[in-house]
XYZ file of C-alpha atoms in Angstrom:
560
model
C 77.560 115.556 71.725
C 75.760 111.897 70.980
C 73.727 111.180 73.761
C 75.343 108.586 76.493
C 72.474 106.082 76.526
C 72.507 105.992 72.708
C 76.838 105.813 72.538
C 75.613 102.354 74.800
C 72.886 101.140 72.662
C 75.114 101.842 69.228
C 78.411 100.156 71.502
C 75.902 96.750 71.343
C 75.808 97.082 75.532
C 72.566 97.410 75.608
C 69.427 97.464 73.577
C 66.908 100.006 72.886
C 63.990 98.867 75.509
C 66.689 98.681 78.205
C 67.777 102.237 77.667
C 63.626 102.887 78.087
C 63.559 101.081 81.231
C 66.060 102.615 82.674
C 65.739 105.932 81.757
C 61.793 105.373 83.255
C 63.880 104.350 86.405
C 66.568 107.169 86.521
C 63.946 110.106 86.565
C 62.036 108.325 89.592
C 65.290 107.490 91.220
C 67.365 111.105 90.053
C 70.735 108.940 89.833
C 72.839 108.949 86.817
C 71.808 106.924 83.658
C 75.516 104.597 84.331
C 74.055 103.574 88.066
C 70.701 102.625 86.630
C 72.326 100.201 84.271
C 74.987 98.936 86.626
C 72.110 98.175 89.490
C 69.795 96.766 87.076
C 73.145 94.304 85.627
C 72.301 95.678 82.034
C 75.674 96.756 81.705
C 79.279 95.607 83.327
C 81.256 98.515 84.841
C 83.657 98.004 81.837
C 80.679 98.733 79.470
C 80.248 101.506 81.468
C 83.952 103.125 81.584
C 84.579 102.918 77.568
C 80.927 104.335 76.828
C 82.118 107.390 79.362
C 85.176 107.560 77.842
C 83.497 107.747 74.406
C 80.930 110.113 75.301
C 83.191 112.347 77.501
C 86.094 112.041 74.457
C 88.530 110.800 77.208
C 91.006 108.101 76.875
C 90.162 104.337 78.561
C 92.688 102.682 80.447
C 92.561 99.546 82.857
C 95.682 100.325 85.200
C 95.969 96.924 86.966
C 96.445 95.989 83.408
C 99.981 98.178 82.246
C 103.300 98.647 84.213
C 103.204 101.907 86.346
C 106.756 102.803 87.709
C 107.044 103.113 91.424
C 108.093 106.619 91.258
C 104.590 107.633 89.798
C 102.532 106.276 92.143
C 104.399 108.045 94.700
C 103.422 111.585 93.626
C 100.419 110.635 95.320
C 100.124 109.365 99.147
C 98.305 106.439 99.784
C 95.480 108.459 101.806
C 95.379 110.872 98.580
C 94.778 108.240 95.964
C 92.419 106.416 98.723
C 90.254 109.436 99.503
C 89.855 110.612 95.572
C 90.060 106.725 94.200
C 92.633 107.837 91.046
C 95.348 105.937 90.249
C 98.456 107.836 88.311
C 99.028 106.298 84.781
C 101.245 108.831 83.297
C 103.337 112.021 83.372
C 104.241 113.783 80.623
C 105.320 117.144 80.222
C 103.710 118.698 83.228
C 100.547 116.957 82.636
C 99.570 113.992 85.122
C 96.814 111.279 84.132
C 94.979 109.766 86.810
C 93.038 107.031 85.988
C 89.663 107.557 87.609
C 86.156 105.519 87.217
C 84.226 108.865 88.056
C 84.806 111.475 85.412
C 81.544 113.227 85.683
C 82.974 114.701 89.364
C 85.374 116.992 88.556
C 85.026 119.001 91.241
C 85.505 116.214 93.876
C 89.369 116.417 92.078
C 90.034 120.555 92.967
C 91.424 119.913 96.117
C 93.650 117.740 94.473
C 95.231 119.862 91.536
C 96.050 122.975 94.311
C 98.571 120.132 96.560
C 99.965 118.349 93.340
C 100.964 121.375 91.275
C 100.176 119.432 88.401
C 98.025 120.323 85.313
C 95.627 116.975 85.407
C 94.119 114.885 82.719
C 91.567 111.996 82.951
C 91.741 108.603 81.901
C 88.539 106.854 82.477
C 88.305 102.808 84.004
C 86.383 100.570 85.571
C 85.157 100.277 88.805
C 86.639 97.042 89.856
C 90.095 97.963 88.178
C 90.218 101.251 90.462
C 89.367 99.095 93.710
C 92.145 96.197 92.806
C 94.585 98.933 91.595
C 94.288 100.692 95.151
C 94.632 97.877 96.762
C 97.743 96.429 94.976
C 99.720 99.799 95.091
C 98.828 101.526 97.957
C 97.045 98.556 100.490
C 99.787 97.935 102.864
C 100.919 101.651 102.532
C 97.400 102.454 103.732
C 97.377 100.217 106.680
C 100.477 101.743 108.085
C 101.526 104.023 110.898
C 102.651 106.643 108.678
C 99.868 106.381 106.790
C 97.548 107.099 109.802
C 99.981 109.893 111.274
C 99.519 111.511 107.870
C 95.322 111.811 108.749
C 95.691 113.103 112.274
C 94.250 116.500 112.573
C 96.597 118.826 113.643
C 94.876 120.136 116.243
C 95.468 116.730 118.167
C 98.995 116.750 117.659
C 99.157 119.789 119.297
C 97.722 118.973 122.407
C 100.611 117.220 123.438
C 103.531 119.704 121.666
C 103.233 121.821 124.724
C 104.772 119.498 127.694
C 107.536 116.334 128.179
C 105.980 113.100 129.382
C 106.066 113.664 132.877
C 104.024 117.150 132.884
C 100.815 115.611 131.267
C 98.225 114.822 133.435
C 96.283 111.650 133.691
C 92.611 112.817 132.306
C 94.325 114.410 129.114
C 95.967 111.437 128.543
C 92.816 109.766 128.950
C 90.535 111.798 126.953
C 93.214 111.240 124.604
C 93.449 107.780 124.370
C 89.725 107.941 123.669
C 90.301 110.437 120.369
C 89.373 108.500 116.981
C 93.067 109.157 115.798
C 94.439 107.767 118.625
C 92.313 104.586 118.613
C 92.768 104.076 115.065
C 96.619 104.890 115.492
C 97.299 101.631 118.094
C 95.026 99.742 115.967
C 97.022 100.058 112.944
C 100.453 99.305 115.078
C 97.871 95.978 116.125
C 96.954 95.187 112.659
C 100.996 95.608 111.272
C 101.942 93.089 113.566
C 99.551 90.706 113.116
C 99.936 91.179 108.829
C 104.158 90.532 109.474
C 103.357 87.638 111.567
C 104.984 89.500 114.458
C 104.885 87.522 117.987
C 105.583 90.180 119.983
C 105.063 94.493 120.076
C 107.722 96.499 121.878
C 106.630 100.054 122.286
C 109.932 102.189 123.828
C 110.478 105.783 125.143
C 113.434 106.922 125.157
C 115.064 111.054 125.534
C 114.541 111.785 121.822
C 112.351 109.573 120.134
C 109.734 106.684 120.686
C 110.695 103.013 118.898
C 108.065 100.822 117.811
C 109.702 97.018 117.201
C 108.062 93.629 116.036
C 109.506 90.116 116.713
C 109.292 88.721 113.642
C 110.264 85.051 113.327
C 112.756 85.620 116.411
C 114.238 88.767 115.472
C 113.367 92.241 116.507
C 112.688 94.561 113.253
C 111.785 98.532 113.975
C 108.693 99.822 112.392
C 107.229 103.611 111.410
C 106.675 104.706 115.136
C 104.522 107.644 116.185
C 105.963 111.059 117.515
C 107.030 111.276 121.091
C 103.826 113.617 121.811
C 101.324 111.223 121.157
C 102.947 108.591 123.075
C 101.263 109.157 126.475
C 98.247 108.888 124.865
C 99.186 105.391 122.950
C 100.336 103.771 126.034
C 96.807 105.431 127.757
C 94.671 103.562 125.153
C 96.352 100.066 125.445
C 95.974 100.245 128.890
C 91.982 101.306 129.236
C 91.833 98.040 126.408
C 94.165 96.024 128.918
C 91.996 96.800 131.830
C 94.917 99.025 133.600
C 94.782 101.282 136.102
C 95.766 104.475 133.379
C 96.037 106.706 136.428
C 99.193 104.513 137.782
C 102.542 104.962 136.295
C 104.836 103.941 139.025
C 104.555 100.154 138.960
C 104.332 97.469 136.032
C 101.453 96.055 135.291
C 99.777 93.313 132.960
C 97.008 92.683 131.403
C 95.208 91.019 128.199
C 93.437 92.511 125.417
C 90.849 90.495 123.387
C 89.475 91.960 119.965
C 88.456 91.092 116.988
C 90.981 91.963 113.346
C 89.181 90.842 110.333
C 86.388 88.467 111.264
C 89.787 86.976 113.384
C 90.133 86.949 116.966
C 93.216 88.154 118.586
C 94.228 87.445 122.216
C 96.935 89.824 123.354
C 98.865 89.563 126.916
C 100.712 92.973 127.725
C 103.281 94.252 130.151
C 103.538 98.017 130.915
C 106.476 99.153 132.866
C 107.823 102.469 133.958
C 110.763 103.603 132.494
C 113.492 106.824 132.657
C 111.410 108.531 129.683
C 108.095 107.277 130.216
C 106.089 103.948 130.069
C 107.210 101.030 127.966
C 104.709 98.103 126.490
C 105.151 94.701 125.561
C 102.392 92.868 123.505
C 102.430 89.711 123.168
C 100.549 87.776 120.222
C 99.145 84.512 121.530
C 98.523 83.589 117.632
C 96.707 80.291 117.448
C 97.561 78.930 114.235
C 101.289 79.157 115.335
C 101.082 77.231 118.149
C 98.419 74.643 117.290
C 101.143 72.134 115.407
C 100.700 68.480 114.994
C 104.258 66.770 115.626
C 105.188 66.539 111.707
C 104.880 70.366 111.833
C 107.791 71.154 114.086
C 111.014 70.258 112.356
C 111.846 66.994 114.114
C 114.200 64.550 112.536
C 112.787 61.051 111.458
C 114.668 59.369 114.643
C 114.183 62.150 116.516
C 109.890 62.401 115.920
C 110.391 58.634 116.360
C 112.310 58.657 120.055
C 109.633 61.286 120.907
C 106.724 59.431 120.171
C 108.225 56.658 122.260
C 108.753 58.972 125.356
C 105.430 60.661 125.459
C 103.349 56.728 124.766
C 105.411 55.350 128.453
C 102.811 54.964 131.107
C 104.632 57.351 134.110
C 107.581 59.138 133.963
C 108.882 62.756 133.527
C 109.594 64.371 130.114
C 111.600 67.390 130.426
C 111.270 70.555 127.706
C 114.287 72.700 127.830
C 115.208 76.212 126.104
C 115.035 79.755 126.791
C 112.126 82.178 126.466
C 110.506 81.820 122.783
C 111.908 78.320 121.572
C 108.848 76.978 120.944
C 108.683 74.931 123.983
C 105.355 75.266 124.700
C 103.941 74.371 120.676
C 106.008 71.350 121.125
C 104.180 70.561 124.584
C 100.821 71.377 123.148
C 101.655 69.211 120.040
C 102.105 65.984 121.851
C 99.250 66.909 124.585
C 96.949 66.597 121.147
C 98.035 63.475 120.148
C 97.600 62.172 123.790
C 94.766 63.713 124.154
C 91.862 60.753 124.323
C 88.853 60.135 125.894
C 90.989 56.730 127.684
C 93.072 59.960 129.457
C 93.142 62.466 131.498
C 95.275 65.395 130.732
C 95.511 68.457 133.578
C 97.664 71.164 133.175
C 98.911 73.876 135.059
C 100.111 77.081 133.725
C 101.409 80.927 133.648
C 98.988 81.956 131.670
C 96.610 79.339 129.847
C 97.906 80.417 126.057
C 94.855 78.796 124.700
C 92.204 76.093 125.524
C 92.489 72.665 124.098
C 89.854 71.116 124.174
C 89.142 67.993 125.823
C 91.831 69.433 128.660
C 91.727 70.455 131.899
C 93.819 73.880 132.330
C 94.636 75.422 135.617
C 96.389 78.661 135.726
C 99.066 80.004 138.605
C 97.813 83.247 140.336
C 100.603 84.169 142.394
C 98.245 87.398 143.449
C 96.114 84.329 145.579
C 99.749 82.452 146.327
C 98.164 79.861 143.852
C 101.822 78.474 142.637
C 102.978 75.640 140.223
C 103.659 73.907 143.211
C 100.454 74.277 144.933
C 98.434 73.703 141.271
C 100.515 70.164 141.519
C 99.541 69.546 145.204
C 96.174 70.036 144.030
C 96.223 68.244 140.907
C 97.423 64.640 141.946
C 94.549 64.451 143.605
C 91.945 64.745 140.956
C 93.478 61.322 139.423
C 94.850 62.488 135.930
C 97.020 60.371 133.632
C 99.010 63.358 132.265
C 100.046 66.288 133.778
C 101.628 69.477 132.096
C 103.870 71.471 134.317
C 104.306 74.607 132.638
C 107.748 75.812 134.299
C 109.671 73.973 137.271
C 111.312 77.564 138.509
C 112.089 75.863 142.195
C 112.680 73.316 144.184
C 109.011 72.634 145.919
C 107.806 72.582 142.012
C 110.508 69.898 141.301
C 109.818 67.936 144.142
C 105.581 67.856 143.870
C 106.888 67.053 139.680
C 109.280 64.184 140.731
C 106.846 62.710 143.221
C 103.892 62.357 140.801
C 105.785 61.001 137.935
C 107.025 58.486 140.697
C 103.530 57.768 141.599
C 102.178 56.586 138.355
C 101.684 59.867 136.556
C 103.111 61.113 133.049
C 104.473 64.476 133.915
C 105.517 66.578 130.844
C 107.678 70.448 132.385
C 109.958 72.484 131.305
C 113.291 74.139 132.370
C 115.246 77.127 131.614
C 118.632 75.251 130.481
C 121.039 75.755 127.520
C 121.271 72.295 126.675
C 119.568 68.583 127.252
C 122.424 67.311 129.219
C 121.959 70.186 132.145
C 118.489 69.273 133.013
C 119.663 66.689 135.055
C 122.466 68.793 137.072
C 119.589 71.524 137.254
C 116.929 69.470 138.833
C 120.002 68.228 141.365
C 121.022 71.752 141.785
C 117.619 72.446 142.941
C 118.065 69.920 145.892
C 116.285 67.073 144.219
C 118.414 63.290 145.305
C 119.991 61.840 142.519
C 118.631 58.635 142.553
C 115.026 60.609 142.126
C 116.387 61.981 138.960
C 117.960 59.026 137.359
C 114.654 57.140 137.868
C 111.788 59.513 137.045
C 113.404 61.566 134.283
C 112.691 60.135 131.290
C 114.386 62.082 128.534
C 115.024 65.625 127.576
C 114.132 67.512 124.555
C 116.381 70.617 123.971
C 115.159 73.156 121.486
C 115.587 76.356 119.696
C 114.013 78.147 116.682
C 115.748 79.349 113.661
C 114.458 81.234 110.855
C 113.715 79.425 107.476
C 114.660 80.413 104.267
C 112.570 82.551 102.334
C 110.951 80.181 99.730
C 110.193 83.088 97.252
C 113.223 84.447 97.084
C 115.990 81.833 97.803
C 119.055 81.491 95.824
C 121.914 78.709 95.748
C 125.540 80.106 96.312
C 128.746 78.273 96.850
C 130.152 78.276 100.272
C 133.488 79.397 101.099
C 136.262 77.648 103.178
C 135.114 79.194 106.539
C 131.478 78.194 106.064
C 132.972 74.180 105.142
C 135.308 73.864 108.254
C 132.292 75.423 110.213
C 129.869 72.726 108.663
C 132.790 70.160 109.358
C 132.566 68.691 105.869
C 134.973 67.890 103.284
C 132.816 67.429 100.276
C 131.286 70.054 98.557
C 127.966 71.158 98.107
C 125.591 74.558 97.249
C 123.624 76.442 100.142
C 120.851 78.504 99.849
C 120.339 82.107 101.252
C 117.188 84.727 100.770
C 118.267 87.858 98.519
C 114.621 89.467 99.957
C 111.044 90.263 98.388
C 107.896 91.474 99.121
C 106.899 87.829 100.729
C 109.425 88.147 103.193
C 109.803 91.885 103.729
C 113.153 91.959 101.998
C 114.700 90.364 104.835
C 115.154 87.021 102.785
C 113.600 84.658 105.667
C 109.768 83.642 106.110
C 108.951 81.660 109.220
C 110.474 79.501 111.725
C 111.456 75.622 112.213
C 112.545 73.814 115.092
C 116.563 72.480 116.124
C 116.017 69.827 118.499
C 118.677 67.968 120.525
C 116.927 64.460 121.774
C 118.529 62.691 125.013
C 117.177 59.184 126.143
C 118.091 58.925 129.600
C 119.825 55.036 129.118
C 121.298 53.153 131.720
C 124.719 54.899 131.075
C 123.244 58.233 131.500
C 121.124 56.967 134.815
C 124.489 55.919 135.888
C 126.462 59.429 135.610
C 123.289 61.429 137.321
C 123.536 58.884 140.010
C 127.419 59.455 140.244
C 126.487 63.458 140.267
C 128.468 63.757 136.994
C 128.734 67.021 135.327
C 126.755 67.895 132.341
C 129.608 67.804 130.154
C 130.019 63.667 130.678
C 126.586 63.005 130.606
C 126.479 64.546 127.229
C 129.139 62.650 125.917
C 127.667 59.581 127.022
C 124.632 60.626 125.145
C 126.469 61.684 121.994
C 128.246 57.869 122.488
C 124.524 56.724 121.941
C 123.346 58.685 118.877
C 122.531 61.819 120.231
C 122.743 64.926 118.087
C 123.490 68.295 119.497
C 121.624 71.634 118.629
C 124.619 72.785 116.581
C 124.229 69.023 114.764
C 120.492 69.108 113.858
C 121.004 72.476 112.381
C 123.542 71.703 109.730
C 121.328 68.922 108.988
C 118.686 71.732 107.911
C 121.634 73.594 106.330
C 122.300 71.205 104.002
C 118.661 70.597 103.063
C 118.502 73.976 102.567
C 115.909 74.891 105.030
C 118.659 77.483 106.703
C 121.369 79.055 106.912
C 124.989 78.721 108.875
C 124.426 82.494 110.124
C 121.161 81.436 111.523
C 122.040 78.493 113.275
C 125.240 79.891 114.719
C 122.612 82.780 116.279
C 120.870 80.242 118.405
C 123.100 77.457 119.152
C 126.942 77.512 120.765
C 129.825 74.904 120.887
């Protein structure tokens, strides 16, 4: 057999003195002639694969580089082709070809050929091509739950085979939730979330089986979730990370998790609760990038964005944020709180809990633990001599009252309220016992919001709608919509991210009028309509027909 250093020099990879050097090197060194070359950049490591494949008389392939079908890369698991760094090329009567960039180690393969039942054959490739091929074929497979389940050591699982939730004692769980497999195992539920662009982790006990669900772009989705005898041990370890108290099961409790996911930092807020099977968890994502919008960002209409920008420039008032739990109202606060945000102002705000620090800001958070409440933050607040103040929630009537009385006294007070629609702020805020002629002259305007999912960009199609969806849309002419048929960008689900509906009332002198007159909700909001307001249901057909959308999504959020 031709010597490999010489099957190099006659390839033209390198020349005769650099074979000398390095062969000088690799008896001082004892590493293989190929590593020598590599270190010393003499050769590429596609030099090196075709002069192995020449000396060893094995074929070259570059598998990133020819279609593989998806049923041959799954004769091999993800932590398989990880752990021995082959990629399967081919299959062909009986005999499988992995694509490997280290042929010299067969013996590294044995364990390999007894749990594929396979008679194996080599195909040699470059370093680099091995790496990217792992990456593209098996990467998210080897970040996943199933994938880590697959590595635990059996002898772990087995700890917890033996008993039901409510026989296993608090220092197994413990010493449990400080196992490698375990940590690495809520980790990799962490790290899923975070790569879907989840907001939120729900982990679930229930008689026969544990659910693990992320909210992705609004909607709940279940994911690979571990067996029900680890489970004790996965709630254990998120609580010793929350700062918990892991011995206590018989209350809720909350905490916050900071760590670190790929050079990013993640700030997690989670809720543990006892349930009839065991604990539940919530996590919830505070994601920066999500929240951090500039007004452009949030799906506003022209007018809309332009009525806005009107109400948050007035020198004292109250603007009111309305929607339920995850509409975005707090991105849209923080958006206009950045534009306001100037060295001529000062901004307080009070809130439950401080999502994220903007800077320039001063944040106070509720701790009803102290009796530190919205109320008493407000009490506190006027005081201190701020131009802007963000109420985070008005949930009662001292709240509304402290709000009302410093937007009456000069202040620009931005809150929120838990209403369906813009029109029943105002009854709200009367309903909590606040006069009506304190309404009508401090309230501003209301912003009413929900979030819809957008349209998968990658995978959207254009499709004729049928008579339903047209009466629905109220429109006689016709026109295409889009929809998502699903791909790898959106998870098959056919949507990718979320935009704003927005329903905009100016409080006039009409509307002041009808909250004076302690009108219900339903005439104030035809007065508004009267004036050029659009509803929810309105500002989402808009997005329909500029094929941001769809019908089924806005008919999820918003109701006639």
């Amino acid at each position: 057999m031709e010597k490999f250093g010489q099957i190099l020099v006659r390839e033209g990879f390198i020349t005769q003195s650099q074979l000398g050097e390095a062969l000088l090197l690799q008896n001082e060194l004892n590493v293989p002639l190929g590593k020598v070359l590599l270190k010393q950049g003499y050769i590429t490591d596609v030099q090196l694969a075709k002069g192995l494949s020449i000396h060893l008389k094995l074929p070259y392939c570059q598998p990133l580089d020819q279609p593989i079908a998806p049923e041959l890369l799954a004769i091999l698991t993800p932590r398989q082709a990880e752990r021995f760094r082959v990629i399967p090329v081919q299959l062909q009567a009986g005999r499988l070809t992995l694509a490997t960039s280290e042929p010299l180690y067969l013996d590294k393969l044995e364990p390999l050929r007894e749990v594929l039942h396979y008679k194996i054959k080599l195909a040699v490739a470059p370093e680099s091509q091995i790496t990217e091929a792992l990456s593209k074929y098996y990467g998210a497979s080897l970040e996943s739950v199933a994938s880590v389940l697959e590595d635990l050591d059996e002898s772990v699982l087995d700890q917890y085979k033996s008993g039901s939730v409510n026989e296993i004692s608090s220092i197994g769980s413990e010493s449990m939730a400080n196992e490698a497999p375990i940590i690495r195992l809520v980790n990799t539920i962490i790290a899923g979330a975070v790569k879907s662009g989840a907001s939120d982790i729900h982990l679930e006990p229930f008689e026969d089986e544990i659910k693990v669900r992320y909210r992705i772009d609004g909607v709940l989705q279940e994911t690979h979730a571990p067996p029900k005898s680890l489970f004790p041990a996965v709630i254990s370890r998120i609580k010793l990370m929350a700062g918990m108290d892991i011995t206590e099961r018989r209350i809720p409790q909350d905490g916050r998790i900071r760590l670190k996911l790929n050079e990013r930092d993640l700030d997690l807020r989670v809720a543990v609760a006892p349930s009839l099977h065991g604990e539940g968890a919530v996590l919830r994502i505070l994601n920066r990038e999500s929240i951090m919008l500039s007004l452009d960002q949030l799906g506003l209409s022209a007018d809309n964005q332009t009525e806005f920008l009107k109400l948050i420039t007035k020198p004292h008032g109250m603007i009111l944020v309305t929607g339920p739990t995850g509409s975005g109202k707090t991105t849209t606060l923080y958006a206009a709180l950045q534009l306001l945000n100037e060295p001529t102002r000062k901004i307080i705000t009070i809130e439950d809990p401080i999502e994220y620090q903007l800077k320039g800001v001063n944040q106070m958070q509720v701790n009803s633990k102290l009796d530190f409440t919205f109320a008493h933050g407000l009490r506190a607040v006027v005081r201190h001599d701020p131009d802007v103040i963000l109420v985070g929630e008005i949930r009662d009537r001292e709240t509304a009252q402290m709000a009302v009385q410093a937007a009456l006294t000069g202040h620009l007070v931005f809150a929120t309220l838990h209403t369906n629609d813009a029109s029943t702020a105002f009854t709200r805020l009367i309903d909590m016992g606040i006069e009506e002629f304190l309404v009508a002259s401090t309230v501003c305007g209301v912003l009413a919001q929900r979030l819809v999912r957008k349209v998968c960009p990658k995978c959207s199609v254009t499709y004729s709608p049928g008579p339903q969806e047209y009466e629905i849309i109220g429109s006689n002419e016709k026109f295409d919509l889009v929809r998502g048929q699903g791909c790898d960008n959106c998870n098959s689900i056919g949507y990718r991210g979320q935009i704003g509906l927005f329903e905009m009332l100016i409080a006039n002198e009409p509307v002041e009028r009808l909250v004076m007159e302690r009108a219900n909700s339903g005439r104030i909001k035809e007065e508004a309509l009267k004036h050029g307001m659009r509803t929810l249901r309105d500002d989402g057909i808009r997005k329909i027909k500029a094929g941001i959308t769809t019908l089924a999504e806005v008919m999820r959020v918003t109701k006639e």
